[in-house]
C-alpha positions in Angstrom: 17.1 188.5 -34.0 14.4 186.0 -34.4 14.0 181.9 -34.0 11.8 179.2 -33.6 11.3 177.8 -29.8 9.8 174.6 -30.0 8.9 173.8 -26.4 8.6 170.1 -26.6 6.3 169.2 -23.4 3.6 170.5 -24.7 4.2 170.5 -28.0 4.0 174.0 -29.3 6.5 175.8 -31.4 6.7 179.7 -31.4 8.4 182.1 -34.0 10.3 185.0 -31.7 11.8 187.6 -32.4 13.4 191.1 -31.1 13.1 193.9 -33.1 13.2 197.4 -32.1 13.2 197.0 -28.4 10.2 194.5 -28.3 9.4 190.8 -28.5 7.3 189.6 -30.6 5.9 185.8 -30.6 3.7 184.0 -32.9 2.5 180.5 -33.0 4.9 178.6 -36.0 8.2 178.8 -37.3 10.4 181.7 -37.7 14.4 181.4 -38.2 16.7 178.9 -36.4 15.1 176.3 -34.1 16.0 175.0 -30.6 13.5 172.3 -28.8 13.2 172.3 -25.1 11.0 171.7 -21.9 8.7 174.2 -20.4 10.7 174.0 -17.3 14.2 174.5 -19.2 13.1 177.6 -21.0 12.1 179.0 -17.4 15.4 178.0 -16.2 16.8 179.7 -18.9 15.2 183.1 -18.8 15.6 183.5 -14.6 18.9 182.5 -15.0 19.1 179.4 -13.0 20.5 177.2 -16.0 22.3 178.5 -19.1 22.1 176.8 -22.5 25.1 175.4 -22.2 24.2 174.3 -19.3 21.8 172.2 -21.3 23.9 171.6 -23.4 21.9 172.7 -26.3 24.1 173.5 -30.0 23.2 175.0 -33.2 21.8 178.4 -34.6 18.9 177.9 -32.3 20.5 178.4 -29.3 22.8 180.4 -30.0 20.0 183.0 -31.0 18.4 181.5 -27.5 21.4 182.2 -25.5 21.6 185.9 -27.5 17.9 186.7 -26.8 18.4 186.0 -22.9 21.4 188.7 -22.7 19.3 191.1 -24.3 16.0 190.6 -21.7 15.4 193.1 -18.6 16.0 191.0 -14.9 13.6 192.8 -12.6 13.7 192.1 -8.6 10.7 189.6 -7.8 10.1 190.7 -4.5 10.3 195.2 -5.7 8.0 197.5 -3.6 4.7 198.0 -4.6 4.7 201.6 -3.0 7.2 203.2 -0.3 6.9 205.3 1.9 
C-alpha cells in the first residue's frame, strides 16, 4: 500500500507506504496522491473526520482511507505504571 500525501498548508508532499507491518515516509512522490490540510490529516488519523467526510475522491484517498483502517488507536490518557 503506498501513496503520496501532499499536505498543502505547508506545502510538503510525502511518499508513504505500509509494508510489512511498518510505515514508511519519505519526502516526494510515491503512488496515488491526495492533498490536504495539516489539520485534516489529524482529523483523519484520530478519527474525528473520515475522508468522506472531506469529501476527498480518487486513488489517493482511497489508499488514505485504507491506510487509516490498517493503523493501531491507542488510549491517550493509558497508565504510565499501576499499581
Amino acid at each position: 500500500l503506498g501513496l503520496t500525501l501532499a499536505v498543502t498548508d505547508v506545502g510538503e508532499r510525502f511518499a508513504v507506504r505500509l509494508e510489512n507491518a511498518v510505515l514508511h515516509h519519505r519526502r516526494g512522490d510515491g503512488g496515488a496522491g491526495v492533498a490536504l490540510s495539516r489539520a485534516d490529516l489529524v482529523d483523519i488519523v484520530t478519527g474525528a473526520r473520515t475522508v468522506a467526510d472531506l469529501g476527498l475522491e480518487g486513488e489517493g484517498a482511497e489508499a488514505l482511507a485504507r491506510l487509516v483502517t490498517l493503523l493501531d488507536r491507542f488510549d491517550l490518557w493509558f497508565e504510565i505504571s499501576a499499581p
